[in-house]
PDB file of C-alpha atoms in Angstrom:
ATOM      1  CA  MET K   1       1.493  28.251  11.709  1.00 58.00           C
ATOM      2  CA  ALA K   2       3.400  27.023   8.643  1.00 73.00           C
ATOM      3  CA  THR K   3       3.299  29.037   5.433  1.00 91.00           C
ATOM      4  CA  GLN K   4       1.138  27.305   2.853  1.00 95.00           C
ATOM      5  CA  LEU K   5       3.337  25.517   0.312  1.00 98.00           C
ATOM      6  CA  LEU K   6       0.935  23.265  -1.610  1.00 98.00           C
ATOM      7  CA  THR K   7      -2.802  23.770  -2.111  1.00 98.00           C
ATOM      8  CA  VAL K   8      -4.846  21.270  -4.101  1.00 98.00           C
ATOM      9  CA  SER K   9      -8.380  22.553  -4.616  1.00 98.00           C
ATOM     10  CA  ASN K  10     -11.356  20.496  -5.851  1.00 98.00           C
ATOM     11  CA  LEU K  11      -9.047  18.482  -8.101  1.00 98.00           C
ATOM     12  CA  SER K  12     -10.487  15.928 -10.517  1.00 98.00           C
ATOM     13  CA  ALA K  13      -8.191  14.027 -12.861  1.00 98.00           C
ATOM     14  CA  GLY K  14      -7.568  10.739 -14.594  1.00 97.00           C
ATOM     15  CA  THR K  15      -6.350   9.127 -17.771  1.00 95.00           C
ATOM     16  CA  GLU K  16      -7.906   9.808 -21.157  1.00 91.00           C
ATOM     17  CA  ASP K  17     -10.540   7.114 -20.672  1.00 90.00           C
ATOM     18  CA  LYS K  18     -10.826   6.753 -16.901  1.00 95.00           C
ATOM     19  CA  PRO K  19     -11.608   9.340 -14.179  1.00 96.00           C
ATOM     20  CA  ILE K  20      -9.642   8.564 -11.007  1.00 97.00           C
ATOM     21  CA  LEU K  21      -9.613  11.597  -8.703  1.00 98.00           C
ATOM     22  CA  HIS K  22     -12.852  13.305  -7.694  1.00 97.00           C
ATOM     23  CA  GLY K  23     -12.856  16.747  -6.072  1.00 97.00           C
ATOM     24  CA  VAL K  24      -9.702  16.239  -3.988  1.00 98.00           C
ATOM     25  CA  ASP K  25      -8.596  18.952  -1.549  1.00 98.00           C
ATOM     26  CA  LEU K  26      -5.209  18.939   0.160  1.00 98.00           C
ATOM     27  CA  ALA K  27      -3.172  21.626   1.904  1.00 97.00           C
ATOM     28  CA  VAL K  28       0.470  21.187   2.968  1.00 98.00           C
ATOM     29  CA  GLY K  29       2.422  23.826   4.838  1.00 97.00           C
ATOM     30  CA  ALA K  30       6.134  24.482   4.396  1.00 96.00           C
ATOM     31  CA  GLY K  31       8.153  21.926   6.343  1.00 95.00           C
ATOM     32  CA  GLU K  32       5.151  19.780   7.246  1.00 96.00           C
ATOM     33  CA  CYS K  33       4.963  15.995   7.005  1.00 96.00           C
ATOM     34  CA  HIS K  34       1.700  14.560   5.669  1.00 97.00           C
ATOM     35  CA  VAL K  35       0.876  10.874   5.309  1.00 96.00           C
ATOM     36  CA  LEU K  36      -1.516   9.645   2.612  1.00 96.00           C
ATOM     37  CA  MET K  37      -3.083   6.232   3.190  1.00 94.00           C
ATOM     38  CA  GLY K  38      -5.888   4.168   1.699  1.00 92.00           C
ATOM     39  CA  PRO K  39      -6.686   0.763   0.215  1.00 91.00           C
ATOM     40  CA  ASN K  40      -5.159  -0.414  -3.060  1.00 89.00           C
ATOM     41  CA  GLY K  41      -6.575   1.448  -6.052  1.00 90.00           C
ATOM     42  CA  ALA K  42      -7.688   4.437  -3.967  1.00 93.00           C
ATOM     43  CA  GLY K  43      -5.901   6.955  -6.211  1.00 95.00           C
ATOM     44  CA  LYS K  44      -3.036   7.816  -3.871  1.00 95.00           C
ATOM     45  CA  SER K  45      -0.268   7.336  -6.434  1.00 95.00           C
ATOM     46  CA  THR K  46      -2.336   9.112  -9.070  1.00 96.00           C
ATOM     47  CA  LEU K  47      -2.598  12.167  -6.814  1.00 98.00           C
ATOM     48  CA  GLY K  48       1.174  12.218  -6.373  1.00 97.00           C
ATOM     49  CA  HIS K  49       1.748  11.971 -10.123  1.00 97.00           C
ATOM     50  CA  VAL K  50      -0.826  14.672 -10.894  1.00 98.00           C
ATOM     51  CA  ILE K  51       0.816  17.048  -8.392  1.00 98.00           C
ATOM     52  CA  MET K  52       4.130  16.324 -10.136  1.00 97.00           C
ATOM     53  CA  GLY K  53       2.622  17.017 -13.569  1.00 97.00           C
ATOM     54  CA  ASP K  54       2.864  13.519 -15.047  1.00 96.00           C
ATOM     55  CA  PRO K  55       1.548  13.867 -18.647  1.00 96.00           C
ATOM     56  CA  ALA K  56      -0.083  10.424 -18.399  1.00 95.00           C
ATOM     57  CA  TYR K  57      -2.860  12.095 -16.396  1.00 97.00           C
ATOM     58  CA  ARG K  58      -5.235  14.882 -17.358  1.00 96.00           C
ATOM     59  CA  VAL K  59      -6.725  17.409 -14.939  1.00 97.00           C
ATOM     60  CA  THR K  60     -10.420  17.900 -15.726  1.00 97.00           C
ATOM     61  CA  SER K  61     -11.199  20.425 -12.988  1.00 97.00           C
ATOM     62  CA  GLY K  62      -9.641  22.079  -9.978  1.00 98.00           C
ATOM     63  CA  ARG K  63      -6.368  23.801  -9.275  1.00 98.00           C
ATOM     64  CA  ILE K  64      -2.878  23.074  -7.942  1.00 98.00           C
ATOM     65  CA  GLU K  65      -0.908  25.912  -6.346  1.00 98.00           C
ATOM     66  CA  PHE K  66       2.698  25.497  -5.275  1.00 98.00           C
ATOM     67  CA  ASP K  67       4.801  28.066  -3.450  1.00 97.00           C
ATOM     68  CA  GLY K  68       2.337  30.830  -4.288  1.00 95.00           C
ATOM     69  CA  ALA K  69       1.984  30.059  -8.014  1.00 97.00           C
ATOM     70  CA  ASP K  70      -0.652  28.220 -10.044  1.00 98.00           C
ATOM     71  CA  VAL K  71       1.159  25.192 -11.479  1.00 98.00           C
ATOM     72  CA  THR K  72      -1.898  23.306 -12.776  1.00 97.00           C
ATOM     73  CA  GLU K  73      -0.782  23.646 -16.390  1.00 96.00           C
ATOM     74  CA  LEU K  74       2.986  23.501 -15.850  1.00 97.00           C
ATOM     75  CA  SER K  75       5.018  20.589 -17.221  1.00 97.00           C
ATOM     76  CA  ALA K  76       6.752  18.164 -14.861  1.00 96.00           C
ATOM     77  CA  ASP K  77      10.236  19.559 -15.542  1.00 94.00           C
ATOM     78  CA  LYS K  78       9.120  23.086 -14.587  1.00 95.00           C
ATOM     79  CA  ARG K  79       7.531  21.798 -11.396  1.00 96.00           C
ATOM     80  CA  SER K  80      10.762  19.974 -10.621  1.00 94.00           C
ATOM     81  CA  LEU K  81      12.797  23.137 -11.076  1.00 93.00           C
ATOM     82  CA  ALA K  82      10.300  24.947  -8.825  1.00 94.00           C
ATOM     83  CA  GLY K  83      11.069  22.446  -6.064  1.00 95.00           C
ATOM     84  CA  VAL K  84       8.712  19.451  -6.381  1.00 97.00           C
ATOM     85  CA  PHE K  85      10.190  15.941  -6.153  1.00 97.00           C
ATOM     86  CA  LEU K  86       8.473  12.597  -6.746  1.00 96.00           C
ATOM     87  CA  SER K  87       9.912   9.196  -5.902  1.00 92.00           C
ATOM     88  CA  TYR K  88       8.455   6.317  -7.887  1.00 85.00           C
ATOM     89  CA  GLN K  89       7.060   3.015  -6.640  1.00 80.00           C
ATOM     90  CA  ALA K  90       9.098   1.313  -9.376  1.00 79.00           C
ATOM     91  CA  PRO K  91      11.976   3.560 -10.548  1.00 84.00           C
ATOM     92  CA  VAL K  92      12.593   3.190 -14.268  1.00 85.00           C
ATOM     93  CA  GLU K  93      15.850   2.006 -15.836  1.00 87.00           C
ATOM     94  CA  VAL K  94      17.567   4.397 -18.266  1.00 91.00           C
ATOM     95  CA  PRO K  95      20.132   2.522 -20.394  1.00 94.00           C
ATOM     96  CA  GLY K  96      23.031   4.560 -21.752  1.00 94.00           C
ATOM     97  CA  VAL K  97      22.826   7.324 -19.119  1.00 93.00           C
ATOM     98  CA  PRO K  98      25.422   7.091 -16.314  1.00 93.00           C
ATOM     99  CA  LEU K  99      23.952   7.942 -12.915  1.00 93.00           C
ATOM    100  CA  TYR K 100      26.708  10.465 -12.146  1.00 94.00           C
ATOM    101  CA  SER K 101      26.160  12.355 -15.428  1.00 94.00           C
ATOM    102  CA  PHE K 102      22.401  12.360 -14.800  1.00 92.00           C
ATOM    103  CA  LEU K 103      22.835  13.885 -11.349  1.00 94.00           C
ATOM    104  CA  ARG K 104      25.361  16.440 -12.591  1.00 94.00           C
ATOM    105  CA  SER K 105      23.051  17.540 -15.427  1.00 92.00           C
ATOM    106  CA  ILE K 106      20.099  18.037 -13.091  1.00 90.00           C
ATOM    107  CA  CYS K 107      22.115  20.126 -10.645  1.00 91.00           C
ATOM    108  CA  GLN K 108      23.501  22.291 -13.460  1.00 90.00           C
ATOM    109  CA  MET K 109      19.897  23.249 -14.286  1.00 89.00           C
ATOM    110  CA  ARG K 110      19.362  24.556 -10.751  1.00 88.00           C
ATOM    111  CA  PRO K 111      21.314  27.814 -10.203  1.00 87.00           C
ATOM    112  CA  GLU K 112      21.292  27.370  -6.428  1.00 88.00           C
ATOM    113  CA  LEU K 113      22.909  23.917  -6.768  1.00 90.00           C
ATOM    114  CA  LYS K 114      25.633  24.803  -9.283  1.00 88.00           C
ATOM    115  CA  THR K 115      29.144  24.188  -8.031  1.00 91.00           C
ATOM    116  CA  THR K 116      32.584  23.136  -9.237  1.00 92.00           C
ATOM    117  CA  ALA K 117      33.136  19.605 -10.507  1.00 93.00           C
ATOM    118  CA  ARG K 118      35.341  18.796  -7.517  1.00 95.00           C
ATOM    119  CA  LYS K 119      32.823  20.024  -4.925  1.00 95.00           C
ATOM    120  CA  PHE K 120      30.004  18.233  -6.708  1.00 94.00           C
ATOM    121  CA  ARG K 121      31.960  14.974  -6.722  1.00 94.00           C
ATOM    122  CA  GLU K 122      32.692  15.362  -3.011  1.00 95.00           C
ATOM    123  CA  ARG K 123      29.063  16.115  -2.185  1.00 94.00           C
ATOM    124  CA  VAL K 124      27.666  13.172  -4.157  1.00 95.00           C
ATOM    125  CA  GLY K 125      30.247  10.862  -2.622  1.00 95.00           C
ATOM    126  CA  ALA K 126      29.405  12.021   0.900  1.00 95.00           C
ATOM    127  CA  ILE K 127      25.674  11.407   0.367  1.00 94.00           C
ATOM    128  CA  ALA K 128      26.384   7.967  -1.128  1.00 93.00           C
ATOM    129  CA  ASP K 129      28.445   7.066   1.944  1.00 93.00           C
ATOM    130  CA  GLN K 130      25.655   8.351   4.210  1.00 91.00           C
ATOM    131  CA  LEU K 131      23.234   5.979   2.461  1.00 91.00           C
ATOM    132  CA  GLU K 132      25.730   3.074   2.506  1.00 90.00           C
ATOM    133  CA  LEU K 133      25.714   3.075  -1.302  1.00 89.00           C
ATOM    134  CA  ASP K 134      28.845   1.840  -3.074  1.00 91.00           C
ATOM    135  CA  GLN K 135      30.190   4.820  -5.046  1.00 92.00           C
ATOM    136  CA  GLY K 136      30.827   2.450  -7.939  1.00 91.00           C
ATOM    137  CA  PHE K 137      27.094   2.668  -8.655  1.00 91.00           C
ATOM    138  CA  LEU K 138      27.576   6.317  -9.662  1.00 92.00           C
ATOM    139  CA  MET K 139      29.380   5.243 -12.823  1.00 93.00           C
ATOM    140  CA  ARG K 140      26.764   2.681 -13.817  1.00 94.00           C
ATOM    141  CA  GLU K 141      23.774   3.256 -16.097  1.00 93.00           C
ATOM    142  CA  LEU K 142      20.834   4.790 -14.236  1.00 91.00           C
ATOM    143  CA  ASN K 143      19.025   1.997 -12.343  1.00 90.00           C
ATOM    144  CA  VAL K 144      20.045  -0.636 -14.920  1.00 91.00           C
ATOM    145  CA  GLY K 145      20.490  -3.945 -13.141  1.00 91.00           C
ATOM    146  CA  PHE K 146      20.009  -2.368  -9.716  1.00 89.00           C
ATOM    147  CA  SER K 147      18.088  -4.244  -7.029  1.00 87.00           C
ATOM    148  CA  GLY K 148      14.903  -2.739  -5.591  1.00 84.00           C
ATOM    149  CA  GLY K 149      16.754  -1.555  -2.510  1.00 85.00           C
ATOM    150  CA  GLU K 150      19.560  -0.008  -4.571  1.00 88.00           C
ATOM    151  CA  LYS K 151      17.043   1.885  -6.699  1.00 89.00           C
ATOM    152  CA  LYS K 152      15.390   3.305  -3.598  1.00 87.00           C
ATOM    153  CA  LYS K 153      18.769   4.371  -2.209  1.00 89.00           C
ATOM    154  CA  ILE K 154      19.433   6.179  -5.511  1.00 91.00           C
ATOM    155  CA  GLU K 155      16.155   8.042  -5.056  1.00 92.00           C
ATOM    156  CA  MET K 156      17.197   9.043  -1.536  1.00 92.00           C
ATOM    157  CA  LEU K 157      20.509  10.230  -2.973  1.00 94.00           C
ATOM    158  CA  GLN K 158      18.608  12.416  -5.446  1.00 94.00           C
ATOM    159  CA  LEU K 159      16.360  13.711  -2.659  1.00 95.00           C
ATOM    160  CA  LEU K 160      19.290  14.794  -0.492  1.00 95.00           C
ATOM    161  CA  LEU K 161      21.215  16.194  -3.446  1.00 95.00           C
ATOM    162  CA  LEU K 162      18.376  18.214  -5.008  1.00 94.00           C
ATOM    163  CA  GLN K 163      16.939  19.533  -1.707  1.00 95.00           C
ATOM    164  CA  PRO K 164      13.374  20.065  -2.989  1.00 96.00           C
ATOM    165  CA  LYS K 165      10.817  22.171  -1.113  1.00 97.00           C
ATOM    166  CA  LEU K 166       8.290  19.320  -1.370  1.00 98.00           C
ATOM    167  CA  ALA K 167       9.044  15.605  -1.652  1.00 97.00           C
ATOM    168  CA  ILE K 168       6.282  13.169  -2.595  1.00 97.00           C
ATOM    169  CA  LEU K 169       7.393   9.653  -1.659  1.00 95.00           C
ATOM    170  CA  ASP K 170       5.221   7.089  -3.427  1.00 92.00           C
ATOM    171  CA  GLU K 171       5.560   3.841  -1.468  1.00 87.00           C
ATOM    172  CA  THR K 172       9.304   4.277  -1.198  1.00 84.00           C
ATOM    173  CA  ASP K 173       9.261   1.398   1.292  1.00 78.00           C
ATOM    174  CA  SER K 174       7.742  -1.059  -1.215  1.00 76.00           C
ATOM    175  CA  GLY K 175       9.692  -4.327  -1.487  1.00 72.00           C
ATOM    176  CA  LEU K 176      12.506  -3.314   0.864  1.00 79.00           C
ATOM    177  CA  ASP K 177      14.125  -5.684   3.326  1.00 80.00           C
ATOM    178  CA  VAL K 178      14.674  -4.590   6.924  1.00 82.00           C
ATOM    179  CA  ASP K 179      18.198  -3.235   6.348  1.00 82.00           C
ATOM    180  CA  ALA K 180      17.300  -1.252   3.228  1.00 81.00           C
ATOM    181  CA  LEU K 181      14.174   0.105   4.931  1.00 84.00           C
ATOM    182  CA  GLY K 182      16.310   1.377   7.790  1.00 86.00           C
ATOM    183  CA  ILE K 183      18.703   3.150   5.425  1.00 85.00           C
ATOM    184  CA  VAL K 184      15.884   4.719   3.417  1.00 86.00           C
ATOM    185  CA  SER K 185      14.204   5.843   6.653  1.00 87.00           C
ATOM    186  CA  ARG K 186      17.438   7.521   7.725  1.00 87.00           C
ATOM    187  CA  GLY K 187      17.646   9.217   4.326  1.00 90.00           C
ATOM    188  CA  ILE K 188      14.151  10.644   4.748  1.00 92.00           C
ATOM    189  CA  GLN K 189      14.988  11.803   8.260  1.00 90.00           C
ATOM    190  CA  ALA K 190      18.176  13.446   6.981  1.00 91.00           C
ATOM    191  CA  TYR K 191      16.123  15.324   4.383  1.00 94.00           C
ATOM    192  CA  ARG K 192      13.838  16.594   7.139  1.00 92.00           C
ATOM    193  CA  GLU K 193      16.731  17.671   9.348  1.00 91.00           C
ATOM    194  CA  GLN K 194      19.123  19.053   6.724  1.00 90.00           C
ATOM    195  CA  VAL K 195      16.701  20.553   4.192  1.00 93.00           C
ATOM    196  CA  GLY K 196      13.563  21.147   6.240  1.00 93.00           C
ATOM    197  CA  GLY K 197      11.374  20.429   3.237  1.00 95.00           C
ATOM    198  CA  ALA K 198       7.764  19.262   3.270  1.00 97.00           C
ATOM    199  CA  LEU K 199       6.808  15.614   2.789  1.00 97.00           C
ATOM    200  CA  ILE K 200       3.831  13.730   1.425  1.00 97.00           C
ATOM    201  CA  VAL K 201       4.428  10.073   2.294  1.00 95.00           C
ATOM    202  CA  ILE K 202       2.234   7.559   0.447  1.00 94.00           C
ATOM    203  CA  THR K 203       2.564   4.256   2.245  1.00 86.00           C
ATOM    204  CA  HIS K 204       0.991   1.038   3.526  1.00 77.00           C
ATOM    205  CA  ASN K 205       3.889   0.292   5.874  1.00 72.00           C
ATOM    206  CA  THR K 206       3.852   2.310   9.090  1.00 77.00           C
ATOM    207  CA  ARG K 207       7.422   1.262   9.950  1.00 76.00           C
ATOM    208  CA  ILE K 208       8.820   3.904   7.614  1.00 80.00           C
ATOM    209  CA  LEU K 209       6.959   6.526   9.655  1.00 84.00           C
ATOM    210  CA  GLU K 210       8.439   5.564  13.018  1.00 80.00           C
ATOM    211  CA  ARG K 211      11.203   8.173  12.900  1.00 77.00           C
ATOM    212  CA  LEU K 212       9.085  10.920  11.373  1.00 85.00           C
ATOM    213  CA  GLU K 213       7.075  13.566  13.181  1.00 90.00           C
ATOM    214  CA  VAL K 214       3.803  13.439  11.229  1.00 93.00           C
ATOM    215  CA  ASP K 215       1.644  16.570  11.138  1.00 95.00           C
ATOM    216  CA  ARG K 216      -1.471  15.289   9.337  1.00 96.00           C
ATOM    217  CA  THR K 217      -2.813  11.986   8.069  1.00 96.00           C
ATOM    218  CA  HIS K 218      -5.180  11.705   5.086  1.00 96.00           C
ATOM    219  CA  VAL K 219      -7.266   8.763   3.883  1.00 95.00           C
ATOM    220  CA  MET K 220      -8.300   8.252   0.262  1.00 95.00           C
ATOM    221  CA  VAL K 221     -10.983   5.847  -0.981  1.00 94.00           C
ATOM    222  CA  HIS K 222     -12.096   5.561  -4.616  1.00 94.00           C
ATOM    223  CA  GLY K 223     -10.340   8.797  -5.598  1.00 96.00           C
ATOM    224  CA  ARG K 224     -11.847  10.890  -2.798  1.00 96.00           C
ATOM    225  CA  MET K 225     -10.413  12.241   0.449  1.00 96.00           C
ATOM    226  CA  VAL K 226     -12.678  10.729   3.083  1.00 95.00           C
ATOM    227  CA  ALA K 227     -10.822  11.464   6.331  1.00 94.00           C
ATOM    228  CA  GLU K 228      -8.130  13.650   7.828  1.00 95.00           C
ATOM    229  CA  GLY K 229      -6.640  13.658  11.263  1.00 95.00           C
ATOM    230  CA  PRO K 230      -3.475  13.870  13.358  1.00 95.00           C
ATOM    231  CA  ALA K 231      -0.684  11.294  13.530  1.00 92.00           C
ATOM    232  CA  ASP K 232      -2.835   9.148  15.855  1.00 91.00           C
ATOM    233  CA  LEU K 233      -5.016   8.222  12.878  1.00 92.00           C
ATOM    234  CA  ILE K 234      -2.136   6.085  11.561  1.00 91.00           C
ATOM    235  CA  ALA K 235      -2.256   3.808  14.600  1.00 89.00           C
ATOM    236  CA  ASP K 236      -6.029   3.551  14.289  1.00 88.00           C
ATOM    237  CA  ILE K 237      -5.744   2.463  10.646  1.00 89.00           C
ATOM    238  CA  ASP K 238      -2.929   0.061  11.507  1.00 86.00           C
ATOM    239  CA  LYS K 239      -5.230  -1.590  14.032  1.00 87.00           C
ATOM    240  CA  ASN K 240      -8.636  -1.397  12.329  1.00 86.00           C
ATOM    241  CA  GLY K 241      -7.921  -1.088   8.591  1.00 85.00           C
ATOM    242  CA  PHE K 242      -9.892   0.937   6.058  1.00 87.00           C
ATOM    243  CA  GLU K 243     -13.263  -0.820   6.218  1.00 84.00           C
ATOM    244  CA  ARG K 244     -15.126   1.986   8.005  1.00 85.00           C
ATOM    245  CA  PHE K 245     -13.876   4.513   5.485  1.00 86.00           C
ATOM    246  CA  GLU K 246     -14.849   2.357   2.529  1.00 79.00           C
ATOM    247  CA  LYS K 247     -18.363   1.878   3.883  1.00 69.00           C
ATOM    248  CA  CYS K 248     -19.037   5.595   4.298  1.00 57.00           C
ATOM    249  CA  GLU K 249     -17.225   6.814   1.197  1.00 49.00           C
ATOM    250  CA  ASP K 250     -20.379   7.724  -0.747  1.00 50.00           C
ATOM    251  CA  CYS K 251     -22.416   9.159   2.096  1.00 45.00           C
ATOM    252  CA  ASP K 252     -22.608  12.572   3.733  1.00 44.00           C
ATOM    253  CA  GLY K 253     -21.386  11.177   7.030  1.00 40.00           C
ATOM    254  CA  CYS K 254     -17.797  10.453   5.991  1.00 44.00           C
ATOM    255  CA  PRO K 255     -15.302  10.985   8.846  1.00 40.00           C
ATOM    256  CA  LYS K 256     -14.016  14.543   8.975  1.00 40.00           C
ATOM    257  CA  ALA K 257     -10.951  15.810  10.779  1.00 35.00           C
ATOM    258  CA  GLY K 258     -12.780  16.089  14.095  1.00 35.00           C
ATOM    259  CA  ASP K 259     -14.186  12.556  13.860  1.00 35.00           C
ATOM    260  CA  ALA K 260     -10.791  11.091  12.991  1.00 35.00           C
ATOM    261  CA  GLU K 261      -9.158  12.761  15.949  1.00 29.00           C
TER     262      GLU K 261
END
C-alpha cells in the first residue's frame, strides 16, 4: 500500500464572494495516479488551485496535508518548494523574463536540484529535445508569443526538470492537436517512469490517459465529490456522461466507491 502523500479533509473553499468547494475529501498515495473528472463548472480546477495554495481562493474549513505536514495555511511558493506542482489550463505570459533564466532561478531555490551552469544547460537541453521543443525557445520571454501547444510543452519541461512529488495537471490536454497531445502524453509518462511522482490529472479528454496506469478515478459535481472508483469508471463516464452523477448530487444515495466499481 502506498504511503499517503496528500490528504484533503472536509475542505470547503471559494473566492471572497462565492463558495465553490463543499466538504471535499481526497487521498493520494505516493506514486499514485488519480483522475479527476466532472462537468464544466464542477470545481475541479478550483480544487487543484486550492491544493497549490493559489491566493485567489480562500479555505473556509477543512485541512490539506502534504507529505506529513499541514500545508493549509502555507503560501504557494512554499508548497512548490515542498514538492507540489500545478500546470495551468492557460499558462500565463511573463514579458521580460527569459524562460532559461526562469528555470535556472527555480532550480537554484531547490538544494537537491542545484548544479553547475554547464550541467544545468545540458539537462535542460536534453529535456527540450525529448519534448521536441526547439531549444531557441529557452532564450525567449516566458510563454510570450508561444502557441498553446508550445506552452504545454514548456510546462512538461518544467515538470521533468523540477521532479515534484505531486503534479496536478489541470486540463493539460486542452486545445492541443494530435501531435502535441502525443508529445505531452509522453512527457507525463516520462515523469511517471523517471521521477515516480504522484499525479492528479484533471481532464475531459480520455486520450491523454491512454498511456497512464490510473489508480483511482474521482467525479466532482457542484463542488462536491460524488463518486470514486477504479480506472474502469473512466470508460463508463466516456460512454454514459455525467448525468447520473448530476441527478444524485444532492441526495444521500450518491454513488460511492463500491457502486462505481
